[in-house]
Each structure stands twice: as structure tokens, then as C-alpha cells.
mmCIF file of C-alpha atoms in Angstrom:
data_model
loop_
_atom_site.group_PDB
_atom_site.id
_atom_site.type_symbol
_atom_site.label_atom_id
_atom_site.label_comp_id
_atom_site.label_asym_id
_atom_site.label_seq_id
_atom_site.Cartn_x
_atom_site.Cartn_y
_atom_site.Cartn_z
ATOM 1 C CA UNK A 206 31.236 59.802 270.130
ATOM 2 C CA UNK A 207 34.021 58.159 272.189
ATOM 3 C CA UNK A 208 37.551 59.490 271.877
ATOM 4 C CA UNK A 209 40.416 57.499 270.302
ATOM 5 C CA UNK A 210 41.693 56.720 273.788
ATOM 6 C CA UNK A 211 38.292 55.309 274.746
ATOM 7 C CA UNK A 212 38.217 53.135 271.633
ATOM 8 C CA UNK A 213 41.659 51.752 272.414
ATOM 9 C CA UNK A 214 40.585 51.046 275.982
ATOM 10 C CA UNK A 215 37.471 49.220 274.788
ATOM 11 C CA UNK A 216 39.558 47.103 272.408
ATOM 12 C CA UNK A 217 41.961 46.216 275.250
ATOM 13 C CA UNK A 218 39.039 45.199 277.456
ATOM 14 C CA UNK A 219 37.472 43.029 274.743
ATOM 15 C CA UNK A 220 40.807 41.340 273.996
ATOM 16 C CA UNK A 221 41.390 40.618 277.691
ATOM 17 C CA UNK A 222 37.905 39.159 278.131
ATOM 18 C CA UNK A 223 38.369 36.911 275.087
ATOM 19 C CA UNK A 224 41.719 35.640 276.410
ATOM 20 C CA UNK A 225 40.297 35.212 279.916
ATOM 21 C CA UNK A 226 37.378 33.121 278.624
ATOM 22 C CA UNK A 227 39.714 30.843 276.669
ATOM 23 C CA UNK A 228 41.979 30.621 279.757
ATOM 24 C CA UNK A 229 45.278 30.112 277.917
ATOM 25 C CA UNK A 230 47.046 32.762 280.035
ATOM 26 C CA UNK A 231 46.828 32.299 283.796
ATOM 27 C CA UNK A 232 48.291 35.770 284.299
ATOM 28 C CA UNK A 233 45.027 37.374 283.150
ATOM 29 C CA UNK A 234 42.528 37.655 286.009
ATOM 30 C CA UNK A 235 39.008 38.995 286.261
ATOM 31 C CA UNK A 236 40.353 41.689 288.578
ATOM 32 C CA UNK A 237 42.592 42.985 285.759
ATOM 33 C CA UNK A 238 39.574 43.293 283.482
ATOM 34 C CA UNK A 239 37.390 44.950 286.129
ATOM 35 C CA UNK A 240 40.123 47.500 286.838
ATOM 36 C CA UNK A 241 40.244 48.504 283.164
ATOM 37 C CA UNK A 242 36.475 48.413 282.832
ATOM 38 C CA UNK A 243 35.921 50.908 285.646
ATOM 39 C CA UNK A 244 37.558 53.606 283.552
ATOM 40 C CA UNK A 245 35.484 52.896 280.440
ATOM 41 C CA UNK A 246 32.089 54.061 279.253
ATOM 42 C CA UNK A 247 29.791 51.157 278.446
ATOM 43 C CA UNK A 248 26.471 50.937 276.611
ATOM 44 C CA UNK A 249 23.353 50.105 278.652
ATOM 45 C CA UNK A 250 20.149 48.871 276.924
ATOM 46 C CA UNK A 251 16.786 49.886 278.292
ATOM 47 C CA UNK A 252 13.307 51.226 277.683
ATOM 48 C CA UNK A 253 13.089 54.994 277.340
ATOM 49 C CA UNK A 254 9.923 56.867 278.309
ATOM 50 C CA UNK A 255 9.883 60.486 277.148
ATOM 51 C CA UNK A 256 6.194 61.240 277.735
ATOM 52 C CA UNK A 257 6.907 63.379 280.814
ATOM 53 C CA UNK A 258 10.078 64.967 279.425
ATOM 54 C CA UNK A 259 10.570 68.601 278.442
ATOM 55 C CA UNK A 260 13.298 70.524 276.676
ATOM 56 C CA UNK A 261 14.917 73.557 278.289
ATOM 57 C CA UNK A 262 17.355 75.291 275.954
ATOM 58 C CA UNK A 263 19.463 72.355 274.727
ATOM 59 C CA UNK A 264 18.781 70.069 277.704
ATOM 60 C CA UNK A 265 16.014 67.455 277.850
ATOM 61 C CA UNK A 266 14.726 66.839 281.372
ATOM 62 C CA UNK A 267 12.424 64.182 282.801
ATOM 63 C CA UNK A 268 13.418 61.216 280.641
ATOM 64 C CA UNK A 269 12.637 57.904 282.353
ATOM 65 C CA UNK A 270 15.184 55.229 281.375
ATOM 66 C CA UNK A 271 14.574 51.695 282.667
ATOM 67 C CA UNK A 272 17.537 49.356 282.038
ATOM 68 C CA UNK A 273 17.010 45.833 280.784
ATOM 69 C CA UNK A 274 17.753 42.968 283.209
ATOM 70 C CA UNK A 275 18.804 39.420 282.249
ATOM 71 C CA UNK A 276 19.284 36.212 284.208
ATOM 72 C CA UNK A 277 22.228 33.859 284.332
ATOM 73 C CA UNK A 278 21.779 30.075 284.203
ATOM 74 C CA UNK A 279 19.671 30.233 287.365
ATOM 75 C CA UNK A 280 17.671 33.006 289.032
ATOM 76 C CA UNK A 281 20.418 35.592 289.490
ATOM 77 C CA UNK A 282 19.462 38.886 287.828
ATOM 78 C CA UNK A 283 22.223 40.853 286.101
ATOM 79 C CA UNK A 284 22.427 44.176 284.313
ATOM 80 C CA UNK A 285 23.587 43.700 280.686
ATOM 81 C CA UNK A 286 26.155 46.187 279.390
ATOM 82 C CA UNK A 287 28.063 46.281 276.106
ATOM 83 C CA UNK A 288 31.563 47.551 275.392
ATOM 84 C CA UNK A 289 30.733 48.556 271.800
ATOM 85 C CA UNK A 290 27.818 48.514 269.378
ATOM 86 C CA UNK A 291 29.502 45.656 267.467
ATOM 87 C CA UNK A 292 28.801 43.407 270.480
ATOM 88 C CA UNK A 293 25.064 44.175 270.573
ATOM 89 C CA UNK A 294 22.808 41.538 268.920
ATOM 90 C CA UNK A 295 20.445 42.794 266.222
ATOM 91 C CA UNK A 296 17.341 41.988 268.284
ATOM 92 C CA UNK A 297 18.652 44.242 271.071
ATOM 93 C CA UNK A 298 19.346 47.046 268.592
ATOM 94 C CA UNK A 299 15.793 46.743 267.280
ATOM 95 C CA UNK A 300 14.150 46.574 270.720
ATOM 96 C CA UNK A 301 15.916 48.903 273.150
ATOM 97 C CA UNK A 302 17.222 52.423 273.517
ATOM 98 C CA UNK A 303 20.852 52.824 274.609
ATOM 99 C CA UNK A 304 22.750 55.052 276.992
ATOM 100 C CA UNK A 305 26.483 55.427 277.613
ATOM 101 C CA UNK A 306 27.469 55.304 281.287
ATOM 102 C CA UNK A 307 30.755 54.887 283.117
ATOM 103 C CA UNK A 308 31.090 51.232 284.175
ATOM 104 C CA UNK A 309 32.523 52.162 287.570
ATOM 105 C CA UNK A 310 29.503 54.357 288.274
ATOM 106 C CA UNK A 311 27.158 51.512 287.339
ATOM 107 C CA UNK A 312 28.930 49.046 289.619
ATOM 108 C CA UNK A 313 28.719 51.442 292.588
ATOM 109 C CA UNK A 314 25.022 52.048 291.917
ATOM 110 C CA UNK A 315 24.359 48.301 291.896
ATOM 111 C CA UNK A 316 25.627 48.083 295.471
ATOM 112 C CA UNK A 317 22.455 49.920 296.490
ATOM 113 C CA UNK A 318 20.215 47.618 294.456
ATOM 114 C CA UNK A 319 19.173 44.493 296.369
ATOM 115 C CA UNK A 320 17.544 42.508 293.571
ATOM 116 C CA UNK A 321 20.341 42.813 290.979
ATOM 117 C CA UNK A 322 23.510 40.892 291.785
ATOM 118 C CA UNK A 323 25.899 42.464 289.302
ATOM 119 C CA UNK A 324 26.414 43.036 285.591
ATOM 120 C CA UNK A 325 27.196 40.907 282.568
ATOM 121 C CA UNK A 326 29.431 42.414 279.909
ATOM 122 C CA UNK A 327 28.609 41.594 276.274
ATOM 123 C CA UNK A 328 26.115 38.774 276.854
ATOM 124 C CA UNK A 329 25.583 36.387 273.911
ATOM 125 C CA UNK A 330 29.137 36.893 272.517
ATOM 126 C CA UNK A 331 32.611 35.441 273.069
ATOM 127 C CA UNK A 332 33.515 38.708 274.824
ATOM 128 C CA UNK A 333 31.094 38.073 277.711
ATOM 129 C CA UNK A 334 31.994 38.359 281.381
ATOM 130 C CA UNK A 335 29.856 38.219 284.519
ATOM 131 C CA UNK A 336 30.828 40.578 287.326
ATOM 132 C CA UNK A 337 29.025 39.867 290.594
ATOM 133 C CA UNK A 338 28.875 42.291 293.498
ATOM 134 C CA UNK A 339 31.450 41.675 296.227
ATOM 135 C CA UNK A 340 29.198 42.741 299.059
ATOM 136 C CA UNK A 341 25.485 42.217 299.471
ATOM 137 C CA UNK A 342 23.104 43.786 301.953
ATOM 138 C CA UNK A 343 21.556 41.672 304.689
ATOM 139 C CA UNK A 344 18.327 41.645 302.716
ATOM 140 C CA UNK A 345 20.058 40.300 299.614
ATOM 141 C CA UNK A 346 21.953 37.606 301.502
ATOM 142 C CA UNK A 347 18.689 36.139 302.719
ATOM 143 C CA UNK A 348 16.867 36.458 299.432
ATOM 144 C CA UNK A 349 16.395 33.796 296.771
ATOM 145 C CA UNK A 350 18.934 35.527 294.535
ATOM 146 C CA UNK A 351 21.718 34.820 297.021
ATOM 147 C CA UNK A 352 21.175 31.069 297.001
ATOM 148 C CA UNK A 353 23.627 28.901 295.065
ATOM 149 C CA UNK A 354 22.332 27.686 291.715
ATOM 150 C CA UNK A 355 21.634 23.967 291.627
ATOM 151 C CA UNK A 356 22.718 23.234 288.071
ATOM 152 C CA UNK A 357 21.931 19.523 288.439
ATOM 153 C CA UNK A 358 18.214 20.397 288.257
ATOM 154 C CA UNK A 359 18.523 22.526 285.130
ATOM 155 C CA UNK A 360 16.890 20.928 282.094
ATOM 156 C CA UNK A 361 16.805 22.233 278.536
ATOM 157 C CA UNK A 362 14.108 21.265 276.062
ATOM 158 C CA UNK A 363 14.182 21.918 272.324
ATOM 159 C CA UNK A 364 10.764 22.184 270.663
ATOM 160 C CA UNK A 365 10.859 21.412 266.940
ATOM 161 C CA UNK A 366 7.952 20.496 264.656
ATOM 162 C CA UNK A 367 5.684 20.067 267.710
ATOM 163 C CA UNK A 368 8.075 17.506 269.188
ATOM 164 C CA UNK A 369 9.948 17.830 272.460
ATOM 165 C CA UNK A 370 13.644 16.915 272.642
ATOM 166 C CA UNK A 371 15.185 16.873 276.121
ATOM 167 C CA UNK A 372 18.881 17.769 276.275
ATOM 168 C CA UNK A 373 19.869 15.000 278.689
ATOM 169 C CA UNK A 374 23.543 14.884 277.783
ATOM 170 C CA UNK A 375 25.894 17.279 276.067
ATOM 171 C CA UNK A 376 27.232 17.768 273.506
ATOM 172 C CA UNK A 377 23.764 17.715 271.966
ATOM 173 C CA UNK A 378 23.838 17.921 268.164
ATOM 174 C CA UNK A 379 21.392 19.027 265.487
ATOM 175 C CA UNK A 380 22.034 18.246 261.842
ATOM 176 C CA UNK A 381 21.225 16.277 258.727
ATOM 177 C CA UNK A 382 22.185 12.800 259.957
ATOM 178 C CA UNK A 383 23.390 10.859 263.006
ATOM 179 C CA UNK A 384 22.526 13.720 265.377
ATOM 180 C CA UNK A 385 20.213 14.124 268.385
ATOM 181 C CA UNK A 386 17.751 16.039 266.225
ATOM 182 C CA UNK A 387 17.869 14.970 262.580
ATOM 183 C CA UNK A 388 16.633 17.266 259.807
ATOM 184 C CA UNK A 389 17.169 15.350 256.530
ATOM 185 C CA UNK A 390 17.293 18.378 254.240
ATOM 186 C CA UNK A 391 20.058 19.336 251.785
ATOM 187 C CA UNK A 392 20.333 22.873 253.203
ATOM 188 C CA UNK A 393 21.125 21.477 256.672
ATOM 189 C CA UNK A 394 24.752 20.524 257.329
ATOM 190 C CA UNK A 395 25.671 17.058 258.595
ATOM 191 C CA UNK A 396 26.356 18.574 262.009
ATOM 192 C CA UNK A 397 24.768 22.007 261.905
ATOM 193 C CA UNK A 398 24.903 23.126 265.556
ATOM 194 C CA UNK A 399 26.198 21.829 268.863
ATOM 195 C CA UNK A 400 24.634 22.555 272.267
ATOM 196 C CA UNK A 401 26.757 22.194 275.397
ATOM 197 C CA UNK A 402 26.337 22.779 279.147
ATOM 198 C CA UNK A 403 29.058 24.581 281.077
ATOM 199 C CA UNK A 404 29.188 26.533 284.363
ATOM 200 C CA UNK A 405 25.437 26.243 284.815
ATOM 201 C CA UNK A 406 24.619 27.566 281.348
ATOM 202 C CA UNK A 407 23.489 26.050 278.079
ATOM 203 C CA UNK A 408 25.431 27.280 275.059
ATOM 204 C CA UNK A 409 25.106 26.833 271.323
ATOM 205 C CA UNK A 410 27.667 27.001 268.525
ATOM 206 C CA UNK A 411 27.261 26.872 264.766
ATOM 207 C CA UNK A 412 29.447 23.959 263.625
ATOM 208 C CA UNK A 413 30.767 25.837 260.557
ATOM 209 C CA UNK A 414 27.535 25.000 258.734
ATOM 210 C CA UNK A 415 27.067 25.863 255.060
ATOM 211 C CA UNK A 416 23.954 28.026 255.466
ATOM 212 C CA UNK A 417 24.417 29.415 258.975
ATOM 213 C CA UNK A 418 22.500 29.674 262.245
ATOM 214 C CA UNK A 419 20.624 32.476 263.977
ATOM 215 C CA UNK A 420 19.621 32.868 267.624
ATOM 216 C CA UNK A 421 16.860 35.428 268.156
ATOM 217 C CA UNK A 422 17.708 36.830 264.733
ATOM 218 C CA UNK A 423 21.448 37.204 265.431
ATOM 219 C CA UNK A 424 23.778 35.345 263.072
ATOM 220 C CA UNK A 425 26.217 33.120 264.961
ATOM 221 C CA UNK A 426 29.899 33.099 264.199
ATOM 222 C CA UNK A 427 31.172 29.612 263.287
ATOM 223 C CA UNK A 428 32.380 27.551 266.252
ATOM 224 C CA UNK A 429 31.850 30.356 268.776
ATOM 225 C CA UNK A 430 29.622 29.462 271.733
ATOM 226 C CA UNK A 431 26.701 31.721 272.656
ATOM 227 C CA UNK A 432 24.556 31.339 275.756
ATOM 228 C CA UNK A 433 20.940 30.295 275.145
ATOM 229 C CA UNK A 434 18.136 30.975 277.586
ATOM 230 C CA UNK A 435 14.512 30.145 278.173
ATOM 231 C CA UNK A 436 12.337 31.226 275.247
ATOM 232 C CA UNK A 437 15.146 31.721 272.732
ATOM 233 C CA UNK A 438 14.531 30.949 269.058
ATOM 234 C CA UNK A 439 17.060 28.978 267.001
ATOM 235 C CA UNK A 440 16.887 29.207 263.219
ATOM 236 C CA UNK A 441 18.885 26.969 260.881
ATOM 237 C CA UNK A 442 19.567 27.999 257.267
ATOM 238 C CA UNK A 443 16.783 30.635 257.455
ATOM 239 C CA UNK A 444 14.293 27.759 257.132
ATOM 240 C CA UNK A 445 14.029 25.561 260.217
ATOM 241 C CA UNK A 446 12.955 27.148 263.509
ATOM 242 C CA UNK A 447 12.998 25.668 266.994
ATOM 243 C CA UNK A 448 12.557 27.046 270.501
ATOM 244 C CA UNK A 449 14.478 26.599 273.745
ATOM 245 C CA UNK A 450 12.799 26.009 277.089
ATOM 246 C CA UNK A 451 14.922 25.804 280.213
ATOM 247 C CA UNK A 452 13.444 24.627 283.510
#
């Protein structure tokens, strides 16, 4: 259980990230956030294999923990970490095991890992922040992960009722009427959700709908953008489901 000091530090980090993402205060930099983060313990999701483990006194040895890895808008692989359990989507809580690790220790360890380019703090929430490694090995610099992402070739497709809707321009809207995807049902709001494209990523926001929106089972906060990725499921009003495909 984290101490009171740790909880205060986590709150400071989350507040800074939120302000940094909104960019109202130019005095807040990513470096400020990284400096604070290095002194904090973060939560890492992963798959835990205890088949070969054994318990000696009160210590369990031989546990194999394999962290989850996510991708940004392109092919860059990042290690997801969370500042608190409140930032973890329900599908993550249901799928993975979790381990607390010092963020500074994680960042140093990533320097030795060629195929992971950094970490992403609190993915899928407004408190998210990508932290890429400053230095890469010669092998990484020549790998596909080191290449710039060509966002002009990124294309999102929404599959709904066996029909394909290409997100050619954003904002892309889904709702009851006069939207890019129309669902003429009373439980669907006039503009239910909005999809946008920013910094090489597709994002979705619930447009303060009456009956809400879920992404992969996680309820979205009204008018807060969440990143969507290839294979994600969008559910409107607990009734209408659609899937995201990103090329």
C-alpha cells in the first residue's frame, strides 16, 4: 500500500499531465513531469506465470512476469504503466496481473531493450503521456521502430452492421441524425460520439450522450478524448456495437 507521500506525488503527477495535455500553461514541460515520475512507483500490467515458482518462508521465487506492450499510432512499441488503479480500464483489470515498480528503474531498464522505444503513462485516459527513450542503440536506430511514422497513410475504418465506414475526414461523428454514421434509434443521442485524428492517433470522445459510450468495456467520460486502436470495440448505449480497424 503506497504511503501518503506517494499518493500526493501521484496526484501531482496526474495533475501535471492533465495540464500539459491541455497546454494552457507553457511553463509545464514534459521534463518536469518525467523528473517527478522517476521518484514514483507505477503500476505495470502483465501476464504472470507461477507454474515454476516456489515459496521459501515468506518469499515466492521463480515468478515469470511478462509486461504488456502497446503501440502508438504507428509501429512504435511502448510499455504501458499506470499512476493509480483509478486510471486502469476495466478490461485491463480483468485481463492482466499488476506489479508496482519504480518508474525511474523501468526507464533505465528500457535503455537495454532494443524493441521497446519507451513507456506510455495512463494510456486511454486524459492523464496519458508518452515518454520515448532519449538514446537508442545502433541496432534500434536502424530498425523499423526508429523510422518516423507516416501519419498521412493511416486510415481508420469503422465496421457497423456489416458495413464499412472509412474515416476520411475528422471530426467524424456517429449519432441519431445528420452524422457520418446514422443510427436512427431513440436511445442514441443526436451526436453520440466524435472521432478525431491528432498527432498520428485516432481518438474518440462521448459527446455528452444520454446513455453513454464504452470502448473495450470501459465507460467514457463525457467530452474527454480517448485513443482508439486497431481492433477496439465501441459500444453505444449498451446496445449498438462497432469495431475499429486501423491500417
